[in-house]
Amino acid sequence: MTRDNDATEVDADEDRARNAARAGDAARTDGGAAEGADDVALDPWGSSTVSDYRKLFEEFGIEEFDELLPEVPNPHYLMRRGVIFGHRDYRPVAEALRNDEPAAVLSGFMPTGDPHIGHKLVFDEIIWHQRQGADAYGLIADLEAHSARGLTWDEIDEHARNYLLSLLALGFDPEEGELYRQSTNREVQDLAFELGSKARFSELQSIYGFDGETSVSHMQSVVTQMADILYPQLDEPKPTVIPVGPDQDPHMRLARDVADRMRYFKVTEAYASFEVDDEERALVAEAYDALGGADDDVRCEDAAEWLSETHSDQPGLETAIEKLSSAGMEPLRPRVRFLDANATDEAFEDLVERVEGEKRRYEEHVDAFDLSHEAAEELAREVELDNDGYGFIAPSSVYHRFMTGLTGGKMSSSVPASHISLLDDPEEGYRKVKAATTGGRDTAEEQRELGGEADKCPVYELYAYLLAGDDDEFAKEVYDECVGGERLCGGCKEQAAELMAEFLRDHQEKREEVADLLDDLDIDLDSDRRGVAGGEH
């Protein structure tokens, strides 16, 4: 998704802090599994609670960020402390940043209220990627706010300005990046129209629960978000990351699917003239290797016989044997296959001409025997771009944990006491922290004896996510003193409250400093659109 949900939340009982093995043993947050944890439900417009982050790895294919951390240049403290806990295909982005190659970052914000400290996580992720050399994009998801939440354009205009001011105040460089509104970006709207040809109501219904009561504008806003996600690649395909909360993952899965459907060619591996699916391909490859591979003249019927004798009750086995048997004496030979997915006739002919070495042309695909898969992918994208295609690279995403509300439970824009707005008076921020729930024991004596429960403490989260900044040692010190019984809640909250007030004073001074800069940017903050309120959520 191109925005961070306003309903940022976390089941605090599931987040336990621990000492990091990396980055100077910085204290980390870690989503542990609880007994009887609820099933994960990801709702981009609701207030879904992710009670067990580890289920996201199993159920939705999100990968653990920890495993990728050594490959990330100068990792942000949110990465080092495990606040950014997961990713989807981030490796190409990390590689591009390491090698000073083109990359992009984009995220956006639905202006339904004031920006708060939960939104700062995404601001920081955009700015960090920009400073590592990525092209950076920040957007206001105003079409979504109007269609899905029913905000008036006057309300949207007011909130949009506040989001952009905070993004600039925190360090976004508008000269090296781009800020825009969905409603005024014609390129995004044109791209959304094209992407819409590859999306079907049935899948929107399946993913988002749309039904006969869902407005067409709401459905349009989903396709617009797909266009936002792919917008950084309009000039040239490049690895692109979208920082989001895990509740936005449905948008990322759809965007990756739609990007793939827009491609002219699909590159696969094949062993014979007929087409196979992934399960069948694995079996054919196994038979080919077992029968001697390139060292012997392996025939399709030989592979069918071998599979019949050595395998049983395996997915894809029956159809693989049937296809191999039908091919009879045709030799099995590894090759790279270009499938004609969306190519124009001219693009297909251009591809055939540019495949070097031995090749074989069929009605809907071309087989190349002397190209590696990597070289074939590069050629396919090159031909596509030369023939007016997009050549999209599937967008990547990184996922951050939700912040716990100061009163426990979720942090929500609609519950002022649960969050600290970036516009709060510093003294108000101080008071909110002082009134916050903690993970302390019932008495000071118990705290000294048993230690505090930093893993259940919204105040400790403030240190780890915000107040400690880039100082890993300070974050670790707060954690160690808490769980060791040295740090009592009163003094801890006092220190956090003072740091929060200091942060808000500094941030709001910087907002005033960048106000003129925002006014000079080519972004219209006074919409002349007319519309009616009354969204669906």
Coordinates of C-alpha atoms in Angstrom, one line a residue:
M1 CA 0.0 0.0 0.0
T2 CA 1.1 3.6 -0.5
R3 CA 0.1 4.8 2.9
D4 CA 0.5 4.0 6.6
N5 CA -2.8 3.1 8.2
D6 CA -4.0 5.6 10.8
A7 CA -5.0 2.7 13.1
T8 CA -1.4 1.8 14.1
E9 CA -1.5 -0.8 16.8
V10 CA 0.2 -3.8 18.4
D11 CA -0.6 -6.5 20.9
A12 CA 1.9 -5.4 23.5
D13 CA 1.7 -8.8 25.2
E14 CA 3.2 -10.3 22.0
D15 CA 6.2 -7.8 21.7
R16 CA 9.1 -8.7 24.0
A17 CA 12.3 -6.6 24.0
R18 CA 15.6 -8.4 23.8
N19 CA 19.2 -7.5 23.3
A20 CA 20.3 -7.5 19.7
A21 CA 23.2 -9.6 18.5
R22 CA 24.0 -6.9 16.0
A23 CA 24.5 -3.2 16.0
G24 CA 26.2 -3.0 19.4
D25 CA 23.8 -5.3 21.1
A26 CA 21.0 -2.7 20.8
A27 CA 17.8 -3.5 22.6
R28 CA 15.3 -4.9 20.1
T29 CA 11.6 -5.6 20.0
D30 CA 10.6 -9.0 18.9
G31 CA 7.1 -10.4 18.1
G32 CA 6.8 -13.6 20.1
A33 CA 4.0 -16.2 19.7
A34 CA 1.3 -16.3 22.5
E35 CA -0.7 -19.3 23.5
G36 CA -3.9 -19.3 21.5
A37 CA -3.0 -16.2 19.4
D38 CA -5.8 -15.1 17.1
D39 CA -5.6 -15.9 13.4
V40 CA -4.0 -13.1 11.4
A41 CA -6.4 -10.8 9.5
L42 CA -5.0 -8.1 7.4
D43 CA -7.4 -5.3 6.6
P44 CA -6.0 -2.2 4.9
W45 CA -8.9 0.0 5.9
G46 CA -9.7 -1.5 9.3
S47 CA -7.9 -1.7 12.5
S48 CA -6.6 -5.2 12.3
T49 CA -4.4 -6.4 15.2
V50 CA -1.4 -8.6 14.3
S51 CA -1.3 -10.7 17.5
D52 CA 1.6 -12.9 16.3
Y53 CA 4.0 -11.4 13.8
R54 CA 5.6 -14.8 13.1
K55 CA 2.3 -16.0 11.6
L56 CA 2.9 -13.5 8.8
F57 CA 5.9 -15.5 7.7
E58 CA 3.9 -18.7 7.5
E59 CA 0.6 -17.4 6.2
F60 CA 1.5 -14.6 3.8
G61 CA 5.1 -15.4 2.8
I62 CA 6.6 -12.3 4.4
E63 CA 10.3 -13.0 5.0
E64 CA 12.3 -12.2 8.2
F65 CA 14.3 -9.0 7.9
D66 CA 16.9 -10.2 10.4
E67 CA 18.3 -12.7 7.8
L68 CA 18.8 -9.8 5.3
L69 CA 20.2 -7.3 7.8
P70 CA 23.9 -8.0 7.0
E71 CA 23.3 -7.2 3.4
V72 CA 21.9 -3.7 4.1
P73 CA 24.3 -0.8 4.0
N74 CA 24.3 1.4 7.1
P75 CA 21.1 -0.1 8.4
H76 CA 18.6 2.3 10.1
Y77 CA 18.1 1.8 13.8
L78 CA 14.6 0.7 13.1
M79 CA 16.1 -2.2 11.2
R80 CA 18.8 -2.9 13.8
R81 CA 16.3 -3.0 16.6
G82 CA 13.8 -5.3 14.8
V83 CA 11.1 -2.6 14.5
I84 CA 11.3 -3.3 10.8
F85 CA 10.7 -7.0 11.2
G86 CA 9.9 -8.4 7.7
H87 CA 10.2 -7.8 4.0
R88 CA 8.9 -9.0 0.7
D89 CA 11.7 -9.3 -1.9
Y90 CA 13.8 -6.4 -0.4
R91 CA 17.1 -8.0 -1.5
P92 CA 17.3 -6.3 -4.9
V93 CA 16.8 -2.9 -3.2
A94 CA 19.6 -3.6 -0.7
E95 CA 21.9 -4.8 -3.5
A96 CA 21.2 -1.6 -5.5
L97 CA 21.9 0.6 -2.5
R98 CA 25.2 -1.2 -1.8
N99 CA 26.3 -0.9 -5.4
D100 CA 25.1 2.7 -5.9
E101 CA 22.6 1.6 -8.6
P102 CA 19.2 3.1 -9.3
A103 CA 16.6 2.3 -6.6
A104 CA 13.5 4.0 -5.3
V105 CA 11.4 4.3 -2.2
L106 CA 7.7 5.4 -2.0
S107 CA 5.1 5.6 0.7
G108 CA 2.2 7.8 1.3
F109 CA -0.3 8.9 3.8
M110 CA -4.1 9.0 4.0
P111 CA -4.8 12.4 5.5
T112 CA -7.6 11.5 8.0
G113 CA -6.1 13.2 11.0
D114 CA -3.0 14.7 12.4
P115 CA 0.3 13.0 11.8
H116 CA 1.5 11.2 15.0
I117 CA 4.6 9.4 16.2
G118 CA 3.4 6.1 14.5
H119 CA 3.6 7.8 11.2
K120 CA 7.1 9.0 11.9
L121 CA 8.3 5.4 11.4
V122 CA 7.4 5.7 7.7
F123 CA 8.7 9.2 7.4
D124 CA 12.0 8.0 8.8
E125 CA 12.1 5.0 6.4
I126 CA 11.6 7.2 3.4
I127 CA 14.2 9.6 4.4
W128 CA 16.8 6.9 5.3
H129 CA 16.4 5.3 1.8
Q130 CA 16.7 8.7 0.2
R131 CA 20.0 9.4 2.1
Q132 CA 21.3 6.0 0.9
G133 CA 20.8 7.1 -2.7
A134 CA 17.3 6.0 -3.6
D135 CA 14.9 8.2 -5.5
A136 CA 12.3 9.1 -2.9
Y137 CA 8.6 9.7 -3.3
G138 CA 6.0 10.9 -0.7
L139 CA 2.4 11.1 -1.6
I140 CA -0.9 12.2 -0.1
A141 CA -3.5 9.5 -0.7
D142 CA -6.4 12.0 -1.0
L143 CA -8.5 10.0 -3.5
E144 CA -8.5 7.1 -1.1
A145 CA -9.3 9.4 1.9
H146 CA -12.3 10.8 0.0
S147 CA -13.6 7.5 -1.4
A148 CA -12.8 5.0 1.4
R149 CA -13.1 7.3 4.5
G150 CA -15.5 10.0 3.2
L151 CA -13.4 13.0 4.1
T152 CA -14.3 16.3 2.5
W153 CA -11.7 18.0 0.3
D154 CA -11.3 20.9 2.8
E155 CA -10.5 18.3 5.6
I156 CA -8.0 16.6 3.3
D157 CA -6.3 19.8 2.3
E158 CA -5.8 20.7 6.0
H159 CA -4.3 17.4 7.0
A160 CA -2.2 17.0 3.8
R161 CA -0.3 20.2 4.6
N162 CA 0.5 18.9 8.1
Y163 CA 1.8 15.5 6.8
L164 CA 4.0 17.2 4.3
L165 CA 5.4 19.7 6.7
S166 CA 6.4 16.9 9.1
L167 CA 8.0 14.9 6.4
L168 CA 10.1 17.9 5.3
A169 CA 10.9 18.9 8.9
L170 CA 12.3 15.4 9.5
G171 CA 14.7 15.7 6.6
F172 CA 13.0 14.8 3.3
D173 CA 14.9 16.6 0.5
P174 CA 12.3 17.8 -2.0
E175 CA 15.0 18.7 -4.5
E176 CA 16.2 15.1 -4.6
G177 CA 12.7 13.6 -4.3
E178 CA 9.1 14.1 -5.3
L179 CA 5.9 15.0 -3.3
Y180 CA 2.5 14.7 -4.9
R181 CA -1.2 14.3 -4.4
Q182 CA -3.0 11.4 -6.1
S183 CA -5.7 13.7 -7.3
T184 CA -3.4 16.1 -9.2
N185 CA -0.9 13.6 -10.7
R186 CA -2.1 12.8 -14.2
E187 CA 0.6 10.3 -14.8
V188 CA -0.5 8.2 -11.8
Q189 CA -4.1 8.4 -13.0
D190 CA -3.3 7.4 -16.5
L191 CA -1.2 4.5 -15.2
A192 CA -4.1 3.4 -13.0
F193 CA -6.3 3.3 -16.0
E194 CA -3.8 0.9 -17.8
L195 CA -3.3 -1.2 -14.7
G196 CA -7.1 -1.5 -14.3
S197 CA -7.2 -3.6 -17.4
K198 CA -5.3 -6.3 -15.5
A199 CA -7.4 -6.3 -12.3
R200 CA -10.7 -8.0 -11.9
F201 CA -13.6 -7.4 -9.6
S202 CA -13.5 -11.0 -8.5
E203 CA -10.0 -10.6 -7.0
L204 CA -10.8 -7.3 -5.4
Q205 CA -13.8 -9.1 -3.9
S206 CA -11.5 -11.9 -2.6
I207 CA -8.8 -9.6 -1.3
Y208 CA -10.8 -6.8 0.2
G209 CA -14.2 -8.2 0.7
F210 CA -15.8 -5.8 -1.8
D211 CA -19.4 -6.5 -2.6
G212 CA -22.4 -5.0 -4.3
E213 CA -22.4 -2.1 -1.8
T214 CA -18.9 -1.1 -2.6
S215 CA -18.6 2.1 -4.5
V216 CA -16.8 2.3 -7.9
S217 CA -14.7 5.1 -6.5
H218 CA -13.5 2.9 -3.7
M219 CA -12.5 0.2 -6.2
Q220 CA -10.8 2.9 -8.3
S221 CA -8.8 4.0 -5.4
V222 CA -7.3 0.5 -5.1
V223 CA -6.1 0.6 -8.7
T224 CA -4.7 4.1 -8.1
Q225 CA -2.7 2.8 -5.2
M226 CA -1.2 0.1 -7.5
A227 CA -0.3 3.0 -9.8
D228 CA 1.3 4.9 -6.9
I229 CA 3.4 1.8 -6.1
L230 CA 4.7 1.5 -9.7
Y231 CA 5.0 5.2 -10.4
P232 CA 8.7 5.4 -9.6
Q233 CA 9.4 3.0 -12.4
L234 CA 7.7 5.0 -15.2
D235 CA 11.0 6.6 -16.4
E236 CA 13.0 3.4 -15.9
P237 CA 12.4 0.0 -14.2
K238 CA 14.3 -0.1 -10.9
P239 CA 14.1 -1.9 -7.6
T240 CA 11.5 -0.1 -5.5
V241 CA 10.5 -0.5 -1.9
I242 CA 7.3 0.5 -0.2
P243 CA 7.6 0.8 3.7
V244 CA 4.3 -0.2 5.3
G245 CA 2.6 -1.7 8.3
P246 CA 1.7 -5.4 7.8
D247 CA -2.0 -4.6 7.5
Q248 CA -1.1 -3.1 4.1
D249 CA 0.4 -6.3 2.7
P250 CA -2.8 -7.1 0.6
H251 CA -2.0 -4.1 -1.5
M252 CA 1.6 -5.2 -2.0
R253 CA 0.6 -8.7 -3.1
L254 CA -1.9 -7.3 -5.6
A255 CA 0.7 -4.7 -6.9
R256 CA 3.3 -7.4 -7.5
D257 CA 0.7 -9.5 -9.4
V258 CA -0.5 -6.6 -11.5
A259 CA 3.1 -5.6 -12.3
D260 CA 3.8 -9.1 -13.5
R261 CA 0.6 -9.1 -15.7
M262 CA 1.7 -5.9 -17.4
R263 CA 5.0 -7.5 -18.6
Y264 CA 5.2 -8.4 -22.4
F265 CA 7.1 -11.7 -21.8
K266 CA 7.3 -14.3 -19.0
V267 CA 10.6 -16.0 -18.8
T268 CA 10.6 -19.6 -17.5
E269 CA 12.8 -22.7 -17.7
A270 CA 11.7 -25.6 -19.9
Y271 CA 12.9 -29.0 -21.0
A272 CA 10.7 -29.8 -24.0
S273 CA 8.4 -28.2 -26.5
F274 CA 5.3 -28.5 -24.2
E275 CA 4.5 -26.2 -21.3
V276 CA 4.5 -27.3 -17.7
D277 CA 3.6 -25.7 -14.4
D278 CA 6.1 -25.4 -11.5
E279 CA 5.3 -28.7 -9.9
E280 CA 5.6 -30.6 -13.2
R281 CA 8.8 -28.7 -14.1
A282 CA 10.5 -29.8 -10.9
L283 CA 9.7 -33.4 -11.6
V284 CA 10.9 -33.2 -15.2
A285 CA 14.1 -31.6 -14.1
E286 CA 14.6 -34.4 -11.5
A287 CA 14.1 -37.1 -14.1
Y288 CA 16.5 -35.3 -16.5
D289 CA 19.3 -35.2 -13.9
A290 CA 18.7 -38.7 -12.8
L291 CA 18.9 -40.1 -16.3
G292 CA 22.3 -38.5 -17.0
G293 CA 21.3 -35.1 -18.2
A294 CA 23.6 -33.5 -20.8
D295 CA 25.9 -36.5 -20.8
D296 CA 23.2 -38.8 -22.3
D297 CA 20.5 -38.6 -24.9
V298 CA 17.5 -38.4 -22.6
R299 CA 14.0 -38.8 -24.3
C300 CA 10.7 -37.7 -22.9
E301 CA 9.3 -41.3 -22.8
D302 CA 12.4 -42.4 -20.8
A303 CA 11.7 -39.6 -18.2
A304 CA 8.0 -40.7 -18.0
E305 CA 9.0 -44.3 -17.3
W306 CA 11.5 -43.2 -14.7
L307 CA 9.0 -41.1 -12.9
S308 CA 6.4 -43.9 -13.0
E309 CA 8.9 -46.3 -11.4
T310 CA 10.3 -44.0 -8.7
H311 CA 7.4 -41.7 -7.7
S312 CA 3.9 -42.0 -6.4
D313 CA 1.2 -39.6 -5.1
Q314 CA 3.2 -36.4 -5.7
P315 CA 1.6 -33.1 -6.8
G316 CA 1.9 -32.8 -10.6
L317 CA 3.2 -36.3 -11.1
E318 CA 0.2 -37.7 -13.1
T319 CA 0.1 -34.8 -15.6
A320 CA 3.9 -34.6 -15.9
I321 CA 4.0 -38.3 -16.9
E322 CA 1.2 -37.8 -19.3
K323 CA 2.9 -34.9 -21.0
L324 CA 6.2 -36.7 -21.2
S325 CA 4.6 -39.8 -22.6
S326 CA 2.8 -37.8 -25.3
A327 CA 6.1 -36.3 -26.4
G328 CA 7.5 -39.7 -26.9
M329 CA 11.0 -39.7 -28.5
E330 CA 11.4 -35.9 -28.3
P331 CA 14.8 -35.2 -26.5
L332 CA 14.8 -33.5 -23.1
R333 CA 17.0 -30.4 -23.4
P334 CA 17.2 -27.5 -20.9
R335 CA 16.3 -24.2 -22.4
V336 CA 15.0 -20.8 -21.4
R337 CA 11.5 -20.0 -22.6
F338 CA 10.0 -16.6 -23.5
L339 CA 6.2 -16.8 -23.2
D340 CA 4.2 -14.2 -25.1
A341 CA 2.1 -12.7 -22.3
N342 CA 1.1 -9.3 -23.6
A343 CA 3.6 -8.5 -26.4
T344 CA 2.6 -6.7 -29.5
D345 CA 3.3 -8.6 -32.8
E346 CA 6.2 -6.2 -33.4
A347 CA 7.7 -6.8 -30.0
F348 CA 7.4 -10.6 -30.4
E349 CA 9.2 -10.4 -33.8
D350 CA 11.8 -8.1 -32.3
L351 CA 12.5 -10.6 -29.5
V352 CA 12.8 -13.5 -32.0
E353 CA 15.3 -11.5 -34.0
R354 CA 17.4 -10.6 -30.9
V355 CA 17.7 -14.0 -29.3
E356 CA 21.3 -15.1 -30.0
G357 CA 22.5 -18.7 -30.5
E358 CA 20.3 -21.7 -31.0
K359 CA 16.6 -21.0 -30.7
R360 CA 13.3 -22.5 -31.7
R361 CA 10.2 -20.5 -32.4
Y362 CA 6.6 -21.6 -31.6
E363 CA 3.3 -19.9 -32.1
E364 CA 3.2 -18.4 -28.5
H365 CA 6.8 -18.8 -27.2
V366 CA 10.4 -18.8 -28.2
D367 CA 13.0 -21.3 -26.7
A368 CA 16.6 -20.2 -26.4
F369 CA 19.2 -22.9 -25.8
D370 CA 22.3 -20.7 -25.2
L371 CA 21.0 -18.0 -22.8
S372 CA 21.1 -18.0 -19.0
H373 CA 17.9 -17.2 -17.2
E374 CA 19.4 -13.9 -16.0
A375 CA 20.4 -12.9 -19.5
A376 CA 17.0 -13.9 -20.8
E377 CA 15.2 -11.7 -18.2
E378 CA 17.4 -8.8 -19.2
L379 CA 16.7 -9.3 -22.9
A380 CA 13.0 -9.6 -22.3
R381 CA 12.9 -6.3 -20.4
E382 CA 15.1 -4.6 -23.0
V383 CA 12.8 -5.6 -25.9
E384 CA 9.7 -4.6 -23.9
L385 CA 11.1 -1.1 -23.2
D386 CA 12.2 -0.7 -26.8
N387 CA 8.6 -1.5 -27.9
D388 CA 6.7 1.0 -25.6
G389 CA 6.2 -1.4 -22.7
Y390 CA 6.8 -0.6 -19.0
G391 CA 9.2 -3.5 -18.0
F392 CA 8.2 -3.2 -14.4
I393 CA 10.3 -4.9 -11.7
A394 CA 8.0 -6.4 -9.0
P395 CA 7.9 -3.8 -6.1
S396 CA 9.4 -4.8 -2.8
S397 CA 8.2 -3.9 0.7
V398 CA 9.4 -3.7 4.3
Y399 CA 7.1 -4.1 7.3
H400 CA 7.4 -2.3 10.6
R401 CA 5.7 -3.2 13.9
F402 CA 2.7 -1.3 15.1
M403 CA 3.3 1.0 18.1
T404 CA 1.4 0.3 21.3
G405 CA -1.0 3.0 22.4
L406 CA 0.1 5.0 25.5
T407 CA -3.0 3.8 27.3
G408 CA -2.4 0.1 26.2
G409 CA -4.0 -1.6 23.3
K410 CA -3.9 0.1 20.0
M411 CA -2.5 3.5 19.0
S412 CA -5.3 5.3 17.1
S413 CA -5.7 8.8 15.7
S414 CA -9.3 8.7 17.0
V415 CA -8.2 8.2 20.6
P416 CA -6.1 11.3 21.5
A417 CA -4.8 9.9 24.8
S418 CA -3.4 6.8 23.0
H419 CA -1.0 8.7 20.7
I420 CA 1.2 11.7 20.6
S421 CA 0.5 14.0 17.6
L422 CA 3.5 15.6 15.9
L423 CA 1.5 18.8 16.4
D424 CA 0.9 18.4 20.2
D425 CA 2.1 21.1 22.4
P426 CA 5.3 19.9 24.0
E427 CA 3.8 20.2 27.4
E428 CA 0.8 18.1 26.3
G429 CA 3.3 15.5 25.0
Y430 CA 5.0 15.5 28.3
R431 CA 1.7 15.0 30.2
K432 CA 0.7 12.1 27.9
V433 CA 3.9 10.2 28.5
K434 CA 3.7 10.8 32.3
A435 CA 0.2 9.4 32.2
A436 CA 1.1 6.4 30.0
T437 CA 0.7 2.7 31.0
T438 CA 4.0 1.0 31.9
G439 CA 5.3 -2.5 32.2
G440 CA 6.3 -2.0 35.8
R441 CA 5.5 -4.1 38.8
D442 CA 2.9 -3.2 41.4
T443 CA 5.4 -1.8 43.9
A444 CA 8.9 -0.4 43.8
E445 CA 10.1 -3.3 45.9
E446 CA 8.8 -5.9 43.4
Q447 CA 10.3 -3.9 40.6
R448 CA 13.7 -4.0 42.2
E449 CA 13.4 -7.7 43.0
L450 CA 11.8 -9.0 39.8
G451 CA 12.7 -6.3 37.3
G452 CA 10.3 -4.5 35.0
E453 CA 8.6 -6.0 32.0
A454 CA 9.9 -3.8 29.2
D455 CA 8.3 -6.1 26.6
K456 CA 4.9 -5.0 27.9
C457 CA 5.7 -1.3 28.2
P458 CA 4.5 1.4 25.8
V459 CA 7.0 3.8 27.4
Y460 CA 10.0 1.5 26.6
E461 CA 8.7 1.4 23.0
L462 CA 9.0 5.2 22.9
Y463 CA 12.7 4.8 23.7
A464 CA 13.3 2.0 21.2
Y465 CA 11.2 3.5 18.3
L466 CA 11.9 7.2 18.8
L467 CA 13.5 8.7 21.8
A468 CA 16.8 6.9 21.7
G469 CA 17.3 7.9 18.1
D470 CA 20.4 6.3 16.6
D471 CA 21.9 5.7 20.0
D472 CA 21.7 1.9 20.3
E473 CA 23.7 1.9 23.6
F474 CA 21.2 4.2 25.2
A475 CA 18.2 2.0 24.1
K476 CA 20.0 -1.0 25.5
E477 CA 20.8 0.8 28.7
V478 CA 17.2 1.7 29.3
Y479 CA 16.1 -1.9 28.6
D480 CA 18.8 -3.5 30.8
E481 CA 18.1 -1.2 33.7
C482 CA 14.4 -1.9 33.5
V483 CA 14.5 -5.7 33.4
G484 CA 17.4 -5.6 35.9
G485 CA 15.3 -3.7 38.5
E486 CA 17.5 -0.7 38.6
R487 CA 15.2 1.6 36.7
L488 CA 11.8 2.5 38.3
C489 CA 8.8 3.6 36.3
G490 CA 8.5 7.1 37.8
G491 CA 12.0 8.1 36.8
C492 CA 11.8 6.3 33.5
K493 CA 8.6 8.1 32.5
E494 CA 10.0 11.4 33.7
Q495 CA 13.1 11.0 31.4
A496 CA 10.9 9.8 28.5
A497 CA 8.5 12.7 29.0
E498 CA 11.3 15.3 29.0
L499 CA 12.8 13.7 25.8
M500 CA 9.4 13.7 24.2
A501 CA 8.8 17.4 24.9
E502 CA 12.2 18.2 23.6
F503 CA 11.6 16.2 20.4
L504 CA 8.2 18.0 19.9
R505 CA 9.7 21.4 20.4
D506 CA 12.5 20.7 18.0
H507 CA 10.2 19.2 15.4
Q508 CA 7.7 22.0 15.5
E509 CA 10.5 24.6 15.2
K510 CA 11.7 22.8 12.1
R511 CA 8.1 22.7 10.7
E512 CA 8.0 26.4 10.9
E513 CA 11.4 26.6 9.2
V514 CA 10.2 24.5 6.2
A515 CA 6.8 26.2 5.8
D516 CA 8.1 28.5 3.1
L517 CA 9.8 25.6 1.4
L518 CA 6.5 23.7 1.2
D519 CA 4.8 26.8 -0.2
D520 CA 7.4 27.0 -2.9
L521 CA 7.0 23.4 -4.0
D522 CA 4.9 22.5 -7.1
I523 CA 2.1 20.8 -5.1
D524 CA -1.4 22.2 -4.8
L525 CA -2.6 22.2 -1.2
D526 CA -5.9 24.0 -1.9
S527 CA -8.0 21.6 -3.9
D528 CA -10.7 23.0 -6.1
R529 CA -12.5 19.6 -6.2
R530 CA -16.1 19.3 -5.2
G531 CA -17.5 16.1 -3.7
V532 CA -19.8 14.6 -1.0
A533 CA -18.8 13.0 2.2
G534 CA -19.9 9.5 3.1
G535 CA -17.2 6.9 2.7
E536 CA -17.7 3.2 3.2
H537 CA -15.5 2.6 6.3

